[in-house]
Coordinates of C-alpha atoms in Angstrom, one line a residue:
X1 CA 57.3 3.3 -78.2
X2 CA 56.3 -0.6 -78.2
X3 CA 54.7 -1.7 -74.9
X4 CA 53.5 -5.4 -75.4
X5 CA 52.9 -7.4 -78.6
X6 CA 50.2 -5.2 -80.9
X7 CA 50.4 -2.5 -78.4
X8 CA 51.9 1.1 -78.6
X9 CA 52.2 4.2 -76.6
X10 CA 52.5 7.2 -78.5
X11 CA 51.4 9.6 -75.4
X12 CA 52.5 13.1 -75.0
X13 CA 54.3 13.1 -78.4
X14 CA 53.3 16.5 -79.7
X15 CA 52.1 14.2 -83.2
X16 CA 49.2 15.4 -85.0
X17 CA 48.5 12.5 -87.1
X18 CA 49.3 8.7 -87.0
X19 CA 53.1 8.0 -87.6
X20 CA 53.6 6.1 -90.7
X21 CA 55.9 3.4 -88.2
X22 CA 52.8 2.1 -86.5
X23 CA 52.2 -1.1 -87.8
X24 CA 48.8 -2.3 -89.2
X25 CA 49.0 -4.8 -86.7
X26 CA 47.9 -2.5 -83.8
X27 CA 45.3 -3.7 -81.2
X28 CA 45.9 -1.5 -78.5
X29 CA 46.9 2.2 -78.6
X30 CA 47.6 4.9 -76.8
X31 CA 47.6 8.0 -78.1
X32 CA 46.6 10.4 -75.9
X33 CA 48.0 14.5 -75.1
X34 CA 48.4 14.6 -78.6
X35 CA 47.0 17.2 -80.9
X36 CA 44.0 15.5 -83.4
X37 CA 41.4 18.6 -83.2
X38 CA 39.1 16.2 -86.0
X39 CA 38.9 13.0 -86.5
X40 CA 37.2 11.2 -89.5
X41 CA 37.7 8.0 -91.8
X42 CA 41.1 8.4 -93.2
X43 CA 42.3 8.9 -89.3
X44 CA 42.9 5.5 -88.1
X45 CA 41.8 4.0 -91.5
X46 CA 45.1 1.7 -91.4
X47 CA 44.8 0.3 -88.5
X48 CA 41.9 -2.0 -88.5
X49 CA 42.6 -4.5 -86.0
X50 CA 42.4 -1.8 -82.9
X51 CA 40.6 -3.1 -79.9
X52 CA 41.3 0.2 -77.6
X53 CA 41.9 3.4 -78.6
X54 CA 42.4 5.9 -75.7
X55 CA 42.5 9.6 -77.1
X56 CA 42.1 11.3 -73.7
X57 CA 42.5 15.2 -74.3
X58 CA 43.8 15.3 -77.8
X59 CA 41.4 18.4 -78.4
X60 CA 39.0 16.8 -80.8
X61 CA 36.2 19.2 -81.5
X62 CA 34.8 16.9 -84.7
X63 CA 34.3 13.4 -84.8
X64 CA 32.8 12.8 -88.6
X65 CA 30.8 10.8 -90.0
X66 CA 32.1 6.2 -90.1
X67 CA 34.9 7.5 -88.7
X68 CA 35.5 4.0 -86.9
X69 CA 34.2 2.5 -90.2
X70 CA 36.4 -0.2 -91.0
X71 CA 37.4 -1.1 -87.4
X72 CA 35.1 -3.9 -86.5
X73 CA 37.4 -5.4 -83.4
X74 CA 37.2 -2.1 -82.0
X75 CA 35.9 -1.8 -78.2
X76 CA 36.8 0.2 -76.0
X77 CA 37.2 4.3 -77.0
X78 CA 38.2 6.9 -75.0
X79 CA 37.7 10.2 -75.6
X80 CA 38.2 11.8 -72.3
X81 CA 39.3 15.6 -72.1
X82 CA 38.5 17.0 -75.8
X83 CA 36.5 19.8 -76.1
X84 CA 33.6 18.4 -78.2
X85 CA 31.4 20.5 -80.5
X86 CA 30.1 17.5 -83.2
X87 CA 29.6 13.8 -83.0
X88 CA 28.0 12.8 -86.6
X89 CA 25.3 10.0 -85.9
X90 CA 27.1 7.2 -87.5
X91 CA 30.9 8.5 -86.0
X92 CA 30.4 5.1 -84.1
X93 CA 29.1 3.1 -86.7
X94 CA 31.2 0.4 -88.0
X95 CA 32.9 -1.8 -84.5
X96 CA 30.7 -4.8 -83.7
X97 CA 31.2 -5.3 -80.3
X98 CA 31.8 -1.0 -79.2
X99 CA 31.4 -2.1 -75.6
X100 CA 33.3 0.7 -73.4
X101 CA 33.0 4.4 -74.0
X102 CA 34.6 7.0 -72.3
X103 CA 32.9 11.0 -72.9
X104 CA 34.5 11.9 -69.3
X105 CA 35.2 15.6 -69.4
X106 CA 34.3 16.5 -72.6
X107 CA 31.9 19.7 -72.4
X108 CA 28.2 17.6 -72.8
X109 CA 25.4 19.1 -71.4
X110 CA 22.4 16.8 -73.3
X111 CA 22.4 13.6 -73.7
X112 CA 21.4 14.1 -77.1
X113 CA 24.6 15.2 -78.2
X114 CA 25.3 10.8 -78.2
X115 CA 25.1 9.3 -81.2
X116 CA 23.1 6.1 -80.8
X117 CA 23.9 4.2 -83.7
X118 CA 26.0 1.6 -83.0
X119 CA 25.4 1.1 -79.4
X120 CA 23.9 -2.1 -79.0
X121 CA 26.6 -4.2 -77.0
X122 CA 27.7 -0.9 -74.9
X123 CA 28.4 -2.3 -71.8
X124 CA 30.0 1.3 -69.6
X125 CA 29.3 4.7 -71.0
X126 CA 31.0 6.8 -68.4
X127 CA 29.7 10.6 -68.8
X128 CA 31.2 12.2 -65.4
X129 CA 32.7 16.0 -65.1
X130 CA 30.2 17.2 -67.5
X131 CA 27.3 19.4 -67.4
X132 CA 24.3 16.7 -67.4
X133 CA 21.6 18.0 -66.0
X134 CA 19.1 15.7 -66.5
X135 CA 19.5 11.8 -67.0
X136 CA 16.4 11.2 -69.8
X137 CA 18.7 9.1 -72.6
X138 CA 18.0 9.8 -76.1
X139 CA 15.0 7.7 -77.9
X140 CA 15.7 4.5 -78.7
X141 CA 19.5 4.2 -77.0
X142 CA 20.2 0.7 -76.1
X143 CA 20.3 -0.2 -72.6
X144 CA 19.9 -4.1 -72.5
X145 CA 23.3 -4.2 -71.9
X146 CA 24.4 -1.4 -70.1
X147 CA 26.2 -2.4 -67.0
X148 CA 28.0 1.2 -66.0
X149 CA 26.5 4.0 -66.5
X150 CA 28.5 7.2 -64.7
X151 CA 27.2 10.1 -64.1
X152 CA 29.6 11.9 -61.0
X153 CA 30.6 15.1 -60.7
X154 CA 27.4 17.1 -63.2
X155 CA 24.6 19.1 -62.3
X156 CA 22.3 16.5 -61.6
X157 CA 20.1 17.8 -58.9
X158 CA 16.5 15.4 -59.6
X159 CA 16.0 12.4 -61.1
X160 CA 12.3 11.7 -62.4
X161 CA 10.1 8.4 -63.2
X162 CA 10.6 9.3 -66.8
X163 CA 14.4 9.4 -66.3
X164 CA 14.7 5.8 -65.0
X165 CA 12.1 4.3 -66.9
X166 CA 15.0 4.2 -70.1
X167 CA 16.9 2.3 -67.7
X168 CA 14.4 -1.0 -67.2
X169 CA 15.8 -2.9 -69.7
X170 CA 19.1 -2.1 -68.1
X171 CA 19.9 -5.7 -65.5
X172 CA 22.4 -5.2 -62.1
X173 CA 23.1 -2.1 -63.6
X174 CA 26.1 0.3 -61.7
X175 CA 25.1 4.0 -61.8
X176 CA 27.0 6.8 -60.5
X177 CA 25.8 9.6 -59.2
X178 CA 29.1 10.8 -56.5
X179 CA 29.2 14.4 -56.6
X180 CA 25.5 15.5 -57.4
X181 CA 23.5 17.2 -55.3
X182 CA 20.3 15.3 -55.3
X183 CA 17.4 17.5 -54.1
X184 CA 14.9 16.0 -55.1
X185 CA 13.4 12.4 -56.2
X186 CA 10.5 11.9 -57.5
X187 CA 8.5 8.8 -55.8
X188 CA 9.1 6.1 -57.9
X189 CA 11.3 6.9 -59.8
X190 CA 13.7 3.4 -58.5
X191 CA 10.3 1.7 -57.7
X192 CA 10.9 -2.3 -58.1
X193 CA 13.8 -1.6 -60.0
X194 CA 17.3 -3.5 -60.0
X195 CA 21.2 -2.6 -59.5
X196 CA 24.3 -3.8 -58.8
X197 CA 24.9 -0.5 -57.1
X198 CA 23.9 2.9 -57.0
X199 CA 26.3 5.8 -55.7
X200 CA 25.3 8.8 -54.4
X201 CA 28.5 10.0 -52.3
X202 CA 28.5 13.9 -51.2
X203 CA 24.2 14.2 -51.4
X204 CA 24.3 16.6 -48.6
X205 CA 20.7 15.5 -47.7
X206 CA 20.3 11.8 -47.3
X207 CA 17.0 11.5 -46.4
X208 CA 16.1 12.6 -49.9
X209 CA 17.9 9.3 -51.0
X210 CA 16.7 6.8 -48.9
X211 CA 12.8 8.1 -49.7
X212 CA 13.4 8.5 -53.3
X213 CA 14.6 4.5 -53.5
X214 CA 12.2 3.0 -51.6
X215 CA 10.7 -0.4 -52.9
X216 CA 14.2 -0.9 -55.3
X217 CA 16.8 -3.3 -55.0
X218 CA 20.2 -3.0 -54.3
X219 CA 23.1 -5.0 -53.6
X220 CA 25.4 -1.6 -53.4
X221 CA 24.7 1.8 -51.9
X222 CA 27.1 4.3 -52.2
X223 CA 26.6 7.0 -50.1
X224 CA 30.2 8.5 -48.5
X225 CA 30.8 12.1 -48.0
X226 CA 34.0 13.9 -49.0
X227 CA 36.3 16.3 -47.0
X228 CA 34.8 19.5 -48.6
X229 CA 31.0 18.6 -47.9
X230 CA 29.1 20.8 -45.6
X231 CA 26.7 17.8 -44.9
X232 CA 24.2 17.2 -42.7
X233 CA 24.4 14.7 -39.5
X234 CA 22.6 11.6 -39.5
X235 CA 20.2 11.3 -37.3
X236 CA 17.9 8.2 -36.9
X237 CA 15.3 9.9 -39.2
X238 CA 17.4 9.8 -42.0
X239 CA 17.3 5.8 -41.9
X240 CA 13.6 5.9 -42.0
X241 CA 13.6 5.4 -45.7
X242 CA 16.1 2.5 -46.1
X243 CA 13.1 0.6 -43.7
X244 CA 11.5 0.1 -47.6
X245 CA 13.4 -1.0 -49.6
X246 CA 16.4 -4.3 -49.9
X247 CA 20.0 -3.0 -49.6
X248 CA 22.8 -5.8 -49.1
X249 CA 25.6 -3.4 -48.1
X250 CA 26.4 0.6 -47.3
X251 CA 29.2 3.0 -47.8
X252 CA 28.4 5.9 -45.0
X253 CA 32.3 7.3 -44.5
X254 CA 33.1 10.5 -43.4
X255 CA 29.5 11.2 -41.9
X256 CA 28.5 12.8 -39.0
X257 CA 26.1 11.2 -36.9
X258 CA 24.1 13.0 -34.1
X259 CA 22.6 11.2 -31.2
X260 CA 23.9 7.7 -32.3
X261 CA 21.7 5.3 -30.5
X262 CA 20.7 1.6 -31.0
X263 CA 17.2 3.2 -32.5
X264 CA 19.8 5.0 -35.6
X265 CA 20.4 1.0 -36.6
X266 CA 16.5 -0.2 -36.6
X267 CA 16.6 -0.2 -40.8
X268 CA 20.3 -1.9 -41.1
X269 CA 18.5 -5.5 -40.0
X270 CA 18.6 -6.6 -43.5
X271 CA 22.4 -5.2 -44.8
X272 CA 25.2 -8.2 -45.2
X273 CA 27.9 -5.1 -45.2
X274 CA 28.6 -2.0 -43.9
X275 CA 31.1 0.9 -43.8
X276 CA 31.2 3.4 -41.4
X277 CA 35.0 4.3 -42.1
X278 CA 36.3 7.9 -40.9
X279 CA 32.5 8.5 -39.5
X280 CA 34.0 10.2 -36.1
X281 CA 32.8 7.4 -33.8
X282 CA 34.1 6.9 -30.4
X283 CA 31.4 3.7 -30.0
X284 CA 28.9 1.9 -31.1
X285 CA 25.9 2.2 -28.7
X286 CA 24.9 -1.5 -26.6
X287 CA 21.4 -3.3 -27.4
X288 CA 21.9 -2.6 -31.3
X289 CA 19.5 -6.0 -32.4
X290 CA 18.1 -7.7 -35.4
X291 CA 21.4 -7.1 -37.3
X292 CA 22.0 -10.6 -37.9
X293 CA 22.9 -11.0 -41.0
X294 CA 25.5 -8.5 -41.0
X295 CA 29.0 -10.7 -42.8
X296 CA 31.3 -7.4 -42.7
X297 CA 32.0 -4.1 -41.0
X298 CA 34.3 -1.7 -41.5
X299 CA 35.1 0.7 -39.0
X300 CA 38.5 1.6 -40.0
X301 CA 40.0 5.5 -38.8
X302 CA 37.6 5.8 -36.1
X303 CA 38.2 7.5 -32.7
X304 CA 38.2 4.3 -30.2
X305 CA 39.8 4.2 -27.6
X306 CA 39.2 0.3 -26.5
X307 CA 37.9 -2.8 -28.8
X308 CA 35.0 -3.5 -26.6
X309 CA 33.7 -0.3 -27.7
X310 CA 32.1 -1.3 -30.7
X311 CA 29.9 -3.7 -28.7
X312 CA 30.9 -6.8 -30.9
X313 CA 28.0 -8.7 -29.4
X314 CA 25.2 -6.9 -31.7
X315 CA 26.6 -8.5 -34.7
X316 CA 26.9 -12.4 -33.9
X317 CA 27.0 -13.6 -37.9
X318 CA 30.2 -11.5 -38.3
X319 CA 32.8 -12.8 -40.6
X320 CA 34.8 -9.9 -41.5
X321 CA 35.6 -7.3 -39.1
X322 CA 38.3 -3.8 -40.0
X323 CA 39.5 -1.6 -37.1
X324 CA 42.5 -0.2 -39.2
X325 CA 44.0 3.4 -38.9
X326 CA 41.7 3.9 -35.6
X327 CA 42.9 7.8 -35.3
X328 CA 43.7 7.0 -31.5
X329 CA 46.0 4.3 -29.3
X330 CA 43.3 1.2 -29.2
X331 CA 43.3 -1.0 -26.2
X332 CA 42.4 -4.8 -27.5
X333 CA 40.6 -5.3 -23.9
X334 CA 39.7 -8.5 -23.0
X335 CA 37.1 -10.8 -24.5
X336 CA 35.7 -8.2 -26.3
X337 CA 34.8 -10.4 -29.6
X338 CA 34.0 -13.3 -27.9
X339 CA 30.8 -13.9 -29.2
X340 CA 32.1 -13.6 -32.8
X341 CA 32.6 -17.4 -33.3
X342 CA 32.0 -16.9 -37.2
X343 CA 34.8 -14.4 -37.9
X344 CA 36.9 -15.2 -40.7
X345 CA 39.0 -12.1 -40.9
X346 CA 40.1 -9.2 -38.8
X347 CA 42.4 -6.5 -39.3
X348 CA 43.5 -4.4 -36.1
X349 CA 46.3 -3.1 -38.7
X350 CA 47.6 1.0 -37.5
X351 CA 46.3 1.5 -34.9
X352 CA 49.0 2.0 -31.8
X353 CA 47.5 -1.0 -30.0
X354 CA 50.5 -2.5 -27.8
X355 CA 50.2 -5.7 -25.2
X356 CA 52.6 -7.6 -23.1
X357 CA 51.4 -10.2 -23.0
X358 CA 49.2 -11.2 -26.8
X359 CA 46.8 -12.7 -27.6
X360 CA 44.4 -15.5 -26.3
X361 CA 42.5 -13.1 -23.6
X362 CA 42.3 -10.4 -26.7
X363 CA 41.6 -12.7 -29.4
X364 CA 39.1 -15.2 -27.0
X365 CA 37.1 -17.5 -28.9
X366 CA 38.0 -17.0 -32.5
X367 CA 38.3 -20.6 -33.3
X368 CA 37.4 -20.0 -37.2
X369 CA 39.5 -16.8 -37.4
X370 CA 41.6 -17.9 -40.9
X371 CA 42.9 -13.9 -41.4
X372 CA 44.7 -11.5 -38.8
X373 CA 46.0 -8.2 -39.6
X374 CA 48.2 -6.7 -36.6
X375 CA 51.1 -4.7 -38.1
X376 CA 52.4 -1.2 -37.9
X377 CA 51.7 -1.5 -34.3
X378 CA 53.1 -0.3 -30.9
X379 CA 55.6 -3.6 -28.9
X380 CA 53.7 -6.7 -28.3
X381 CA 54.9 -9.4 -26.1
X382 CA 54.0 -12.7 -27.7
X383 CA 53.1 -15.3 -24.8
X384 CA 53.9 -19.0 -25.7
X385 CA 51.3 -20.4 -28.2
X386 CA 50.2 -17.1 -28.4
X387 CA 47.7 -17.7 -30.7
X388 CA 45.8 -20.8 -29.0
X389 CA 43.0 -19.2 -29.8
X390 CA 42.6 -18.9 -33.0
X391 CA 43.6 -22.7 -34.4
X392 CA 42.6 -22.0 -38.3
X393 CA 44.8 -19.1 -39.0
X394 CA 46.0 -19.5 -42.8
X395 CA 47.2 -15.8 -42.4
X396 CA 48.6 -13.8 -40.3
X397 CA 50.6 -10.1 -41.0
X398 CA 53.1 -8.6 -38.2
X399 CA 55.0 -6.5 -40.0
X400 CA 56.7 -3.3 -37.9
X401 CA 55.3 -4.6 -35.3
X402 CA 57.9 -4.5 -32.7
X403 CA 57.8 -8.1 -31.3
X404 CA 59.2 -9.6 -27.6
X405 CA 59.2 -13.3 -28.3
X406 CA 60.1 -15.4 -24.9
X407 CA 62.7 -17.7 -25.9
X408 CA 63.4 -20.6 -25.9
X409 CA 59.9 -20.8 -26.8
X410 CA 57.1 -20.3 -29.9
X411 CA 54.3 -17.7 -30.1
X412 CA 52.8 -20.0 -33.1
X413 CA 53.5 -23.8 -31.9
X414 CA 49.5 -24.5 -32.7
X415 CA 49.4 -22.7 -35.8
X416 CA 49.3 -25.8 -38.4
X417 CA 47.1 -24.5 -41.2
X418 CA 49.0 -21.2 -41.6
X419 CA 50.4 -20.7 -45.1
X420 CA 51.7 -16.8 -44.7
X421 CA 53.1 -14.9 -42.1
X422 CA 54.8 -11.7 -42.3
X423 CA 57.6 -10.5 -39.7
X424 CA 59.2 -7.9 -41.8
X425 CA 61.1 -4.9 -39.5
X426 CA 59.9 -7.1 -36.2
X427 CA 63.0 -7.1 -34.5
X428 CA 62.4 -10.5 -33.6
X429 CA 65.6 -12.5 -32.2
X430 CA 66.1 -14.6 -34.8
X431 CA 68.9 -16.2 -32.7
X432 CA 65.6 -18.1 -31.4
X433 CA 66.2 -21.5 -33.6
X434 CA 62.2 -22.8 -32.0
X435 CA 60.6 -19.4 -33.0
X436 CA 59.0 -21.0 -35.9
X437 CA 57.9 -24.4 -34.8
X438 CA 55.0 -26.0 -35.2
X439 CA 54.5 -24.3 -39.0
X440 CA 54.2 -27.0 -40.4
X441 CA 52.8 -25.7 -43.9
X442 CA 54.0 -22.5 -43.8
X443 CA 54.1 -21.5 -47.2
X444 CA 55.5 -18.4 -47.4
X445 CA 57.4 -16.2 -45.2
X446 CA 58.5 -12.5 -44.7
X447 CA 61.7 -11.6 -42.2
X448 CA 62.7 -8.6 -44.2
X449 CA 64.1 -6.3 -42.6
X450 CA 65.5 -8.1 -38.9
X451 CA 69.2 -8.9 -38.5
X452 CA 70.7 -12.3 -37.8
X453 CA 73.3 -12.6 -35.4
X454 CA 77.0 -11.4 -36.8
X455 CA 75.8 -10.8 -39.8
X456 CA 75.2 -14.2 -41.3
X457 CA 72.9 -17.3 -41.2
X458 CA 74.6 -20.4 -39.5
X459 CA 74.0 -24.0 -40.3
X460 CA 71.4 -24.1 -37.9
X461 CA 68.6 -22.2 -37.8
X462 CA 65.1 -20.9 -37.2
X463 CA 64.3 -21.6 -40.8
X464 CA 65.4 -25.4 -40.1
X465 CA 61.5 -26.1 -38.8
X466 CA 59.6 -25.1 -41.8
X467 CA 60.7 -27.8 -44.0
X468 CA 57.3 -26.5 -46.1
X469 CA 58.4 -22.8 -47.2
X470 CA 57.7 -21.9 -51.1
X471 CA 58.7 -18.1 -50.8
X472 CA 61.2 -16.8 -48.2
X473 CA 62.3 -13.4 -48.4
X474 CA 65.1 -11.8 -46.4
X475 CA 65.6 -8.6 -47.9
X476 CA 67.1 -5.9 -46.2
X477 CA 68.3 -8.5 -42.9
X478 CA 72.5 -6.3 -43.0
X479 CA 73.8 -10.3 -44.3
X480 CA 77.4 -10.7 -44.9
X481 CA 77.5 -14.4 -45.4
X482 CA 75.5 -17.7 -45.3
X483 CA 76.2 -21.1 -44.8
X484 CA 76.8 -23.7 -47.0
X485 CA 74.0 -25.6 -45.5
X486 CA 71.9 -22.6 -44.4
X487 CA 69.0 -23.8 -46.6
X488 CA 69.6 -27.6 -47.0
X489 CA 66.1 -28.5 -45.3
X490 CA 64.1 -26.2 -48.3
X491 CA 63.8 -28.2 -51.0
X492 CA 59.8 -27.0 -52.2
X493 CA 61.6 -23.4 -51.8
X494 CA 60.9 -21.7 -55.5
X495 CA 61.2 -18.3 -54.4
X496 CA 64.3 -16.6 -52.5
X497 CA 64.3 -12.6 -51.9
X498 CA 68.2 -12.1 -50.9
X499 CA 67.7 -8.4 -52.3
X500 CA 69.4 -5.2 -50.5
X501 CA 72.3 -7.1 -48.1
X502 CA 75.6 -7.2 -48.1
X503 CA 76.2 -10.6 -49.8
X504 CA 79.0 -11.9 -51.6
X505 CA 79.2 -14.3 -54.6
X506 CA 80.6 -16.2 -52.1
X507 CA 77.3 -17.0 -50.3
X508 CA 76.0 -18.6 -53.4
X509 CA 77.4 -21.9 -51.7
X510 CA 74.0 -21.7 -50.0
X511 CA 72.2 -22.5 -53.2
X512 CA 73.2 -25.8 -54.8
X513 CA 70.9 -27.9 -53.8
X514 CA 68.2 -25.2 -54.8
X515 CA 66.6 -25.8 -58.6
X516 CA 64.1 -23.8 -60.9
X517 CA 63.7 -21.0 -58.1
X518 CA 63.3 -16.9 -58.6
X519 CA 66.7 -15.9 -57.1
X520 CA 66.8 -12.2 -56.4
X521 CA 70.4 -10.6 -55.3
X522 CA 69.5 -7.4 -56.1
X523 CA 72.1 -4.4 -53.8
X524 CA 73.9 -6.5 -52.5
X525 CA 78.0 -6.5 -53.0
X526 CA 79.4 -9.0 -55.4
X527 CA 82.2 -8.1 -57.3
X528 CA 82.8 -11.5 -58.5
X529 CA 81.6 -14.9 -59.4
X530 CA 83.8 -17.6 -59.1
X531 CA 83.7 -20.5 -61.7
X532 CA 82.4 -23.2 -59.5
X533 CA 79.5 -21.5 -58.0
X534 CA 77.8 -20.9 -61.4
X535 CA 76.5 -24.4 -61.8
X536 CA 74.2 -23.1 -58.6
X537 CA 73.5 -20.1 -60.9
X538 CA 72.6 -22.2 -63.9
X539 CA 69.5 -24.7 -62.5
X540 CA 67.8 -21.3 -61.1
X541 CA 64.8 -20.2 -63.7
X542 CA 64.7 -16.3 -62.4
X543 CA 67.7 -14.5 -61.3
X544 CA 68.0 -10.5 -60.8
X545 CA 71.9 -9.5 -60.2
X546 CA 71.2 -5.4 -60.7
X547 CA 72.9 -3.3 -58.4
X548 CA 75.7 -5.3 -57.4
X549 CA 79.3 -3.6 -58.1
X550 CA 79.6 -6.3 -60.2
X551 CA 83.7 -6.4 -61.7
X552 CA 84.3 -6.3 -65.4
X553 CA 87.6 -7.5 -65.8
X554 CA 89.1 -10.6 -66.8
X555 CA 89.1 -11.9 -63.5
X556 CA 85.2 -12.0 -64.0
X557 CA 85.7 -13.4 -67.5
X558 CA 83.9 -16.5 -66.9
X559 CA 80.6 -15.4 -65.0
X560 CA 80.2 -12.7 -67.5
X561 CA 80.3 -15.4 -70.3
X562 CA 78.3 -17.0 -68.6
X563 CA 75.9 -14.1 -68.1
X564 CA 75.8 -13.1 -71.6
X565 CA 75.0 -16.9 -72.2
X566 CA 71.9 -17.0 -69.8
X567 CA 70.4 -13.7 -71.1
X568 CA 66.4 -14.9 -70.6
X569 CA 67.1 -16.2 -67.1
X570 CA 67.9 -12.9 -66.3
X571 CA 65.7 -9.7 -65.1
X572 CA 66.5 -5.9 -64.8
X573 CA 69.8 -6.3 -67.2
X574 CA 69.0 -2.0 -67.4
X575 CA 70.5 -1.7 -64.0
X576 CA 73.1 -4.6 -63.9
X577 CA 76.0 -2.6 -65.1
X578 CA 79.8 -3.0 -64.1
X579 CA 81.0 -1.4 -61.6
X580 CA 85.5 -1.5 -61.8
X581 CA 87.4 -1.0 -64.3
X582 CA 86.8 2.7 -64.4
X583 CA 86.5 3.3 -68.0
X584 CA 83.8 0.7 -67.8
X585 CA 81.6 2.2 -65.0
X586 CA 78.2 2.3 -65.6
X587 CA 78.0 0.2 -68.7
X588 CA 75.7 -2.5 -69.2
X589 CA 77.0 -6.2 -68.7
X590 CA 75.4 -7.7 -71.6
X591 CA 77.3 -4.8 -73.8
X592 CA 81.0 -5.7 -72.2
X593 CA 84.0 -7.4 -74.7
X594 CA 86.6 -8.8 -73.0
X595 CA 89.7 -9.5 -74.6
X596 CA 91.6 -11.5 -72.2
X597 CA 93.8 -13.6 -74.5
X598 CA 98.3 -12.9 -74.8
X599 CA 98.1 -9.3 -75.9
X600 CA 101.0 -8.2 -78.9
X601 CA 103.6 -7.0 -75.6
X602 CA 103.1 -10.8 -73.8
X603 CA 103.7 -12.6 -77.1
X604 CA 107.1 -10.6 -77.1
X605 CA 108.0 -11.0 -73.8
X606 CA 107.5 -14.6 -74.3
X607 CA 109.4 -15.1 -77.5
X608 CA 112.2 -13.1 -76.0
X609 CA 112.1 -15.8 -72.6
X610 CA 112.1 -18.7 -75.2
X611 CA 114.7 -17.7 -77.2
X612 CA 117.4 -16.6 -74.0
X613 CA 116.3 -20.3 -72.9
X614 CA 117.4 -21.5 -76.0
X615 CA 120.7 -20.0 -75.6
X616 CA 121.2 -21.4 -72.3
X617 CA 120.2 -24.9 -72.9
X618 CA 123.1 -24.5 -76.0
X619 CA 125.8 -23.2 -73.6
X620 CA 124.8 -25.9 -71.1
X621 CA 124.6 -28.3 -74.0
X622 CA 128.5 -26.9 -74.8
X623 CA 129.5 -26.8 -71.1
X624 CA 128.7 -30.7 -70.4
X625 CA 130.4 -31.8 -73.5
X626 CA 133.5 -30.0 -73.0
X627 CA 133.7 -31.0 -69.5
X628 CA 133.2 -35.1 -70.4
X629 CA 135.6 -34.2 -73.4
X630 CA 139.1 -32.6 -70.4
X631 CA 138.4 -35.6 -68.4
X632 CA 139.0 -38.4 -70.5

């Protein structure tokens, strides 16, 4: 099946060979879940332009000599899930730029199994879910271009200096040991080495990991655990080895902390990012010192009762703070974050936050905040200029949070830099024409799921104050009609979503002054589009009319003709079908053929009518002439 230009998907078709119908120009081939127990130099010889080849779970046992000798452009080979028994030394020769090799779940127990010929340009090698117990690479294995080496879910328990010496030529390597219970690391094994990322997720004893990584430099260190891992609780002693290494980012998700205190963070002073997602925290200790370098703190899915319990003053240089999905109802408190003067991004979504007067006291002194997410929370009462403390906001997300706004004021008046505002499903009072006042640079507005009075957008509405809008989403707003001048002031708009409403064709009058926009009218109540409204559609760039009860009779012939002539502008053609008459129900509109001229029966009646008319005329003339003759 063709998916795109020179891309073909032959997955799960029970094939035992490459189909002859596959063109020689194929560049991307998805061939997984077929049956190719042996592959050799004739298997793919015709497809010399291959760039990407996926052979996942094709029951491959043997990969013979020179299998890919003719495939000079091939850069990715995926052999995941094949029970490999043999790979010839020259099986991977041919490709000049082989960069990515996937040998995940192939039963490999020894790295000597991997052929080293022609791997000089290899950038990623994926060896997860095998039976490998040592990471000692074969002699002469080229690592100078290696960027990703994945050993997750193997049987590696000990890492020696000899193992890591083979990786010396690799720079900024990402090394994955997730799912291996590391029980020992030889001292000096990682000495003076530099890594883009190291992952030891699921290790039962992190003290071993920290001590083994002494004197190395790591940009990202992932030490999270998993639900089914019975690991040790973390203590201050666990992190002692961290003082002797250079790390920018650490992830400790789902761990338990024992006797959490300020001393626990003694070796965290050089961190720039710290992720404590789902770490069962009820608060962070006061008195944490020296964490002036921390720029990003993730505290998602924890158990805080109040925002002040994170003791934000301990992290004065924070730019990003995430407390998403708190497991308890989170009280914003007052001035809890006022020491975070450099904070730019704050996510408090999905945390059952409720406040009657929001949000100036809660967000006190956050003058550099640019991104604020308060979506999926409990009702919030927004005061006049509710975000006065955050004048630099560029994105504000309040989706699925019931907003109580005191009309006729606007809670957004001072947000002159706001570009994106998500107010979807907020139960807004859309009759408040001043609701969006002050948003002079707003480009993207989402009002999905809010209702308008009487199901109509009138000539005077809340959109009149946001003339800079480029994207407007009004889907699922129970709309029945739109006034002809409702969008009159929105000349910059290029995307309008009116899907999942109850609009009819007559509402398109409101689009007359809009040009070149993406218009989504899917799932409405459009049956007939009158001829005088077709010019409004013609001037748009892309239109979606799918899932409407379209009339495919001669009453709609002008629209159907226009539709067929403008298929290049329309999307979701498969779901744009007829609803009436019953004989054509479900037929794609592009396949409809109507004959709306005179039928044979119609012509017969017209001939009879004309004949009778002529007879009547003849008799009338005769009668008039006779009458004149009698009166001479």
